[in-house]
Coordinates of C-alpha atoms in Angstrom, one line a residue:
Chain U
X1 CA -5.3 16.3 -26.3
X2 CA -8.1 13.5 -25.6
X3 CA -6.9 10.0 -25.5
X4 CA -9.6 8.6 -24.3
X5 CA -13.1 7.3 -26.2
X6 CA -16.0 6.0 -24.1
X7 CA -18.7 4.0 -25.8
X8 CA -21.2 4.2 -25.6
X9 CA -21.9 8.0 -25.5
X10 CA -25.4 7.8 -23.7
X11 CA -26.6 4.4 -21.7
X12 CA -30.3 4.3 -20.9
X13 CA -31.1 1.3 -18.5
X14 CA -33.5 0.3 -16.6
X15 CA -33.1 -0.2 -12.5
X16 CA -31.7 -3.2 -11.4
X17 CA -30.1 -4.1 -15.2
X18 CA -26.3 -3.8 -15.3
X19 CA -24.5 -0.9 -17.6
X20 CA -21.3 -1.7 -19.3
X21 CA -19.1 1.3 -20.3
X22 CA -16.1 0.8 -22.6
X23 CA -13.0 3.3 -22.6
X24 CA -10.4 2.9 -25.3
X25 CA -6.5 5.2 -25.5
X26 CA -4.0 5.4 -27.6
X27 CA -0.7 5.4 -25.5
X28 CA 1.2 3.7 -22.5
X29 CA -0.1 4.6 -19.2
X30 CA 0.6 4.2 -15.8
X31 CA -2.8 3.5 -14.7
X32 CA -6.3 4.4 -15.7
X33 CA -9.4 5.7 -13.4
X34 CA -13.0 6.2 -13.6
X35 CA -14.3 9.1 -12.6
X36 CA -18.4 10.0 -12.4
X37 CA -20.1 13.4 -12.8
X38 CA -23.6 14.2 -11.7
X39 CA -24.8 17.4 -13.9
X40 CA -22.4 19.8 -13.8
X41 CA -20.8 19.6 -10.9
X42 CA -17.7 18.5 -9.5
X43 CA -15.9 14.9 -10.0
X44 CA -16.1 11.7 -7.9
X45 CA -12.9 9.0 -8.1
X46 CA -14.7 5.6 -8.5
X47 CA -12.0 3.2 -9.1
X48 CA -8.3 3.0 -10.3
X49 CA -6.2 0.0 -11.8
X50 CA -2.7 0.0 -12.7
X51 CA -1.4 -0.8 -15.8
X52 CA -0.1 -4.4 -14.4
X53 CA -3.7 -5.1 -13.2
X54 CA -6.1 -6.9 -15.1
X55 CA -9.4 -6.4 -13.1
X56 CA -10.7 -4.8 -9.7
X57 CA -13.6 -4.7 -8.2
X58 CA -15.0 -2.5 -5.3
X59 CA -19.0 -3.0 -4.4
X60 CA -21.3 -2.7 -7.2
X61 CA -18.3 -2.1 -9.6
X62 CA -16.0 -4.1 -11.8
X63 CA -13.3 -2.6 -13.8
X64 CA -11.3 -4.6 -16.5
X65 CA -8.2 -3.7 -18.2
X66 CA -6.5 -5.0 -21.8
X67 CA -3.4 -3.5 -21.8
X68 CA -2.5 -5.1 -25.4
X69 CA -5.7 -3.7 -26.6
X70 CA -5.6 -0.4 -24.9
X71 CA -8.9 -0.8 -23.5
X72 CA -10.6 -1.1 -20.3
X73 CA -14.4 -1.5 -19.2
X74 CA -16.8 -0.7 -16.2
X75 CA -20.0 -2.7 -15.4
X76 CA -22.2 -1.3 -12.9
X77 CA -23.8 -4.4 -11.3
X78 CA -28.1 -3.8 -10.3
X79 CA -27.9 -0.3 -11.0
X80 CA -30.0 2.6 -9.1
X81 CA -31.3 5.7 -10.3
X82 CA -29.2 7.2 -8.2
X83 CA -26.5 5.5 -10.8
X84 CA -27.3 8.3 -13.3
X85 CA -24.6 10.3 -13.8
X86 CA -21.9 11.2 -16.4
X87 CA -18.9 8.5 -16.3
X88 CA -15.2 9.5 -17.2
X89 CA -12.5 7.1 -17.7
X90 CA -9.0 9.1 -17.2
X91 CA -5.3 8.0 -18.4
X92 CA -2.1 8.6 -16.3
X93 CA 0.3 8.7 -19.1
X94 CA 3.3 6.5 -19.0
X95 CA 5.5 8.8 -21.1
X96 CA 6.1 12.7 -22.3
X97 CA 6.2 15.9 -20.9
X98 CA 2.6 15.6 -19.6
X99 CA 3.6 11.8 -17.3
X100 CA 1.3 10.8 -15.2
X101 CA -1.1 13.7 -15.2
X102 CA -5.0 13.0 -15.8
X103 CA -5.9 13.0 -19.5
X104 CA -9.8 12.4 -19.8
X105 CA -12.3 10.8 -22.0
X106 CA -15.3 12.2 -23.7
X107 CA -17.7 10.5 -21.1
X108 CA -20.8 8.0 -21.3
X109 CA -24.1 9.3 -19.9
X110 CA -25.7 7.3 -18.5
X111 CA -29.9 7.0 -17.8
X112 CA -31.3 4.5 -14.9
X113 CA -34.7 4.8 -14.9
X114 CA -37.0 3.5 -12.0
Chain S
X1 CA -11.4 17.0 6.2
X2 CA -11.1 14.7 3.0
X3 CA -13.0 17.6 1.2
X4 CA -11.9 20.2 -2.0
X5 CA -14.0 23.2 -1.9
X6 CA -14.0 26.1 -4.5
X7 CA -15.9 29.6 -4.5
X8 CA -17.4 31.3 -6.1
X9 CA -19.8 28.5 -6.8
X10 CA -21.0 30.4 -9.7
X11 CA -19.7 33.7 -11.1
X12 CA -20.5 36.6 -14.1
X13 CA -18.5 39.2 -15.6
X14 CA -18.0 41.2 -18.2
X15 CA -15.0 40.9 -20.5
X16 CA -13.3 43.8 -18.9
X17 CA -13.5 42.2 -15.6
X18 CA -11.1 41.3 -13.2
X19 CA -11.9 38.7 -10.7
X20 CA -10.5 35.6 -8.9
X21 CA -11.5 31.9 -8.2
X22 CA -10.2 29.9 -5.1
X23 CA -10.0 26.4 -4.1
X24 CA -9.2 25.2 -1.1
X25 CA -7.7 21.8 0.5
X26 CA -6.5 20.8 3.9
X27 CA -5.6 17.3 3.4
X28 CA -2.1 17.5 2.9
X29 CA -2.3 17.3 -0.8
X30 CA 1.3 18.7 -2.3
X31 CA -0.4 18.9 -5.8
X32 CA -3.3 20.7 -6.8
X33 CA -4.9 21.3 -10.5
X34 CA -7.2 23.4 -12.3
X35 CA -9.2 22.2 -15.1
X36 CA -11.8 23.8 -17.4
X37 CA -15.0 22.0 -18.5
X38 CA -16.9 23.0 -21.2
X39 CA -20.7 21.5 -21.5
X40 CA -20.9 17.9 -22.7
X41 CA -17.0 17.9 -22.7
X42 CA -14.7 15.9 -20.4
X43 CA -12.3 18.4 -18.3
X44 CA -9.4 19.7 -19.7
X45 CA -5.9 20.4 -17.5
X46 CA -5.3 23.7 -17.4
X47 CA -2.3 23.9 -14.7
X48 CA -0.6 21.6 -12.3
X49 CA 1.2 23.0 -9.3
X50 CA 3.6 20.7 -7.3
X51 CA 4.8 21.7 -3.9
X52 CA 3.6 25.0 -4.1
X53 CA 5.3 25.6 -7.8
X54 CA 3.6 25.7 -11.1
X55 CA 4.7 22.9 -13.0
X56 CA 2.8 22.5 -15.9
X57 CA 0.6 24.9 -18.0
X58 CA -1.1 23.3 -20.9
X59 CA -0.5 26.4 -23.3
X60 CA -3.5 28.6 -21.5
X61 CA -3.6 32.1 -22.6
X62 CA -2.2 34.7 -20.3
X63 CA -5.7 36.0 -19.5
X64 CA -5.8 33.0 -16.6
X65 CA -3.3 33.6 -14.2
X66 CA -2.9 30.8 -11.6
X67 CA -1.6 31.4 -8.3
X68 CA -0.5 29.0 -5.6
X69 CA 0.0 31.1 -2.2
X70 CA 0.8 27.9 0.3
X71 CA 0.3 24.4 0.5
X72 CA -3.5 24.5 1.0
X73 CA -4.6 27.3 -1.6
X74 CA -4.7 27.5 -5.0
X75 CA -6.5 30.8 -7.1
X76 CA -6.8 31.5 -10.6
X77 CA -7.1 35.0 -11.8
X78 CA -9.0 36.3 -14.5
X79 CA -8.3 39.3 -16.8
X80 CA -10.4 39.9 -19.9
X81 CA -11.8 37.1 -20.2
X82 CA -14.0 36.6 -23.7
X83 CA -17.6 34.8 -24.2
X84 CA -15.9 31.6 -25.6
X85 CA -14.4 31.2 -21.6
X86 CA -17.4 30.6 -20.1
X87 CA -17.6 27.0 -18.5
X88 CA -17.1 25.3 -15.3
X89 CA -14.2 25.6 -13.6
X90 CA -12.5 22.6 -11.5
X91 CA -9.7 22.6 -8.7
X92 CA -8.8 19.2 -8.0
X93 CA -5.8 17.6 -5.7
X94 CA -4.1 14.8 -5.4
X95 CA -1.7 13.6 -2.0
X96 CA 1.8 13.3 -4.4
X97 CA 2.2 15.1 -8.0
X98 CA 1.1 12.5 -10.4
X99 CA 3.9 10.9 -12.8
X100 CA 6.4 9.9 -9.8
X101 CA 5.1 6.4 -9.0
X102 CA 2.8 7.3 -6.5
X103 CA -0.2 7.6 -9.5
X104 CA -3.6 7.5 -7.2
X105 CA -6.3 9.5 -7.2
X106 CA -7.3 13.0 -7.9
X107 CA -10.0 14.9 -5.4
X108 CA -12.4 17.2 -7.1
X109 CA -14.3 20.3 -5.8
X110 CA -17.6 21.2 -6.7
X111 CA -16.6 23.7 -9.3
X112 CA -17.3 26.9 -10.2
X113 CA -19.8 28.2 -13.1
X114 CA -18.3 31.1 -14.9
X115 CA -20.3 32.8 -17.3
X116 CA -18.6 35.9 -19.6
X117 CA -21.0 38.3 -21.0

């Protein structure tokens, strides 16, 4: 089951402005990634924090995490067309049967137009 | 080779069909995934193999058979398939199992688009 919820579910931006995507869960997790998509094909691993860190960047990118409000963001800093994609933020649960294993969110599509 | 590559890249069959998809890794992964992908949807876990044994199977229907034949291969078989099974199919790996501390990243192939008529 999805325990994940992006917002929002599309982004339409214009180059150079930054996009802010929000990713909410319900449970404990060990850490939580982002993940983008271009259109239909396979996944690319942006970032990861762990459930003890509070923010990390890596170029253009800045995660956050709010463990005590199970919620995390990603800004894109002066984005590029090349930026358009589908992002996924994905929960390593903390607990259960299914520990630690990849549980995705429904995604924010995102528009950068030139 | 930090690369996870999958054929067919896209495949169609009919319902009485039996075929077979492949992914392939040679990075010394000891865990490697399926996941199915419907359009607009996020992926969903379909199996989890760790060191070569299947370890989890997220209640998918006997009609996908997964099959891990060494460390570096990883096929799922397909047996009467219906319409409703039609997506894109994902192998992805990761260097430990997830959920034993070791948590990192997952490495996804390019997928494979299966459509059942």
């Amino acid at each position: 089951s999805q325990q994940g919820e992006e917002d929002p579910q599309a982004l339409s931006i214009q180059e150079g402005e930054n996009a802010t995507m929000n990713c909410s869960y319900k449970t404990s997790i060990n850490n939580l990634q982002w993940y983008r998509q271009n259109s239909g094909r396979g996944l690319v691993h942006l970032i990861l924090i762990r459930s003890n860190e509070r923010e990390k960047h890596s170029g253009r990118l800045r995660v956050t995490l709010d463990t005590s409000k199970k919620s995390s963001s990603l800004l894109i800093t002066a984005s590029r067309a090349a930026d358009t994609a589908s992002y996924f933020c994905a929960t390593a649960l903390a607990y259960g049967g299914s520990q630690g294993n990849l549980i995705f969110g429904k995604g924010t599509k995102l528009s950068v137009k030139p | 080779d930090t690369e996870v590559t999958q054929t067919p890249k896209h495949l169609v069959m009919g319902m009485t069909n039996k075929k077979s998809l492949k992914c392939e890794q040679h990075m010394g992964h000891r865990a490697m995934y399926w996941y199915k992908q419907k359009a607009k949807k996020p992926p969903e876990l379909m199996f989890v193999y760790s060191y070569e044994k299947l370890s989890i199977n997220e209640s998918v229907p006997s009609r996908f058979s997964p099959e891990c034949p060494n460390s570096s291969l990883l096929n799922l078989h397909l047996h009467a398939l219906q319409p409703e099974d039609s997506a894109l199919y994902l192998c992805a790996s990761s260097q430990e199992p997830m959920g034993q501390g070791l948590d990192g990243e997952q490495f996804f192939g390019p997928g494979t688009r299966l459509t059942v008529l």
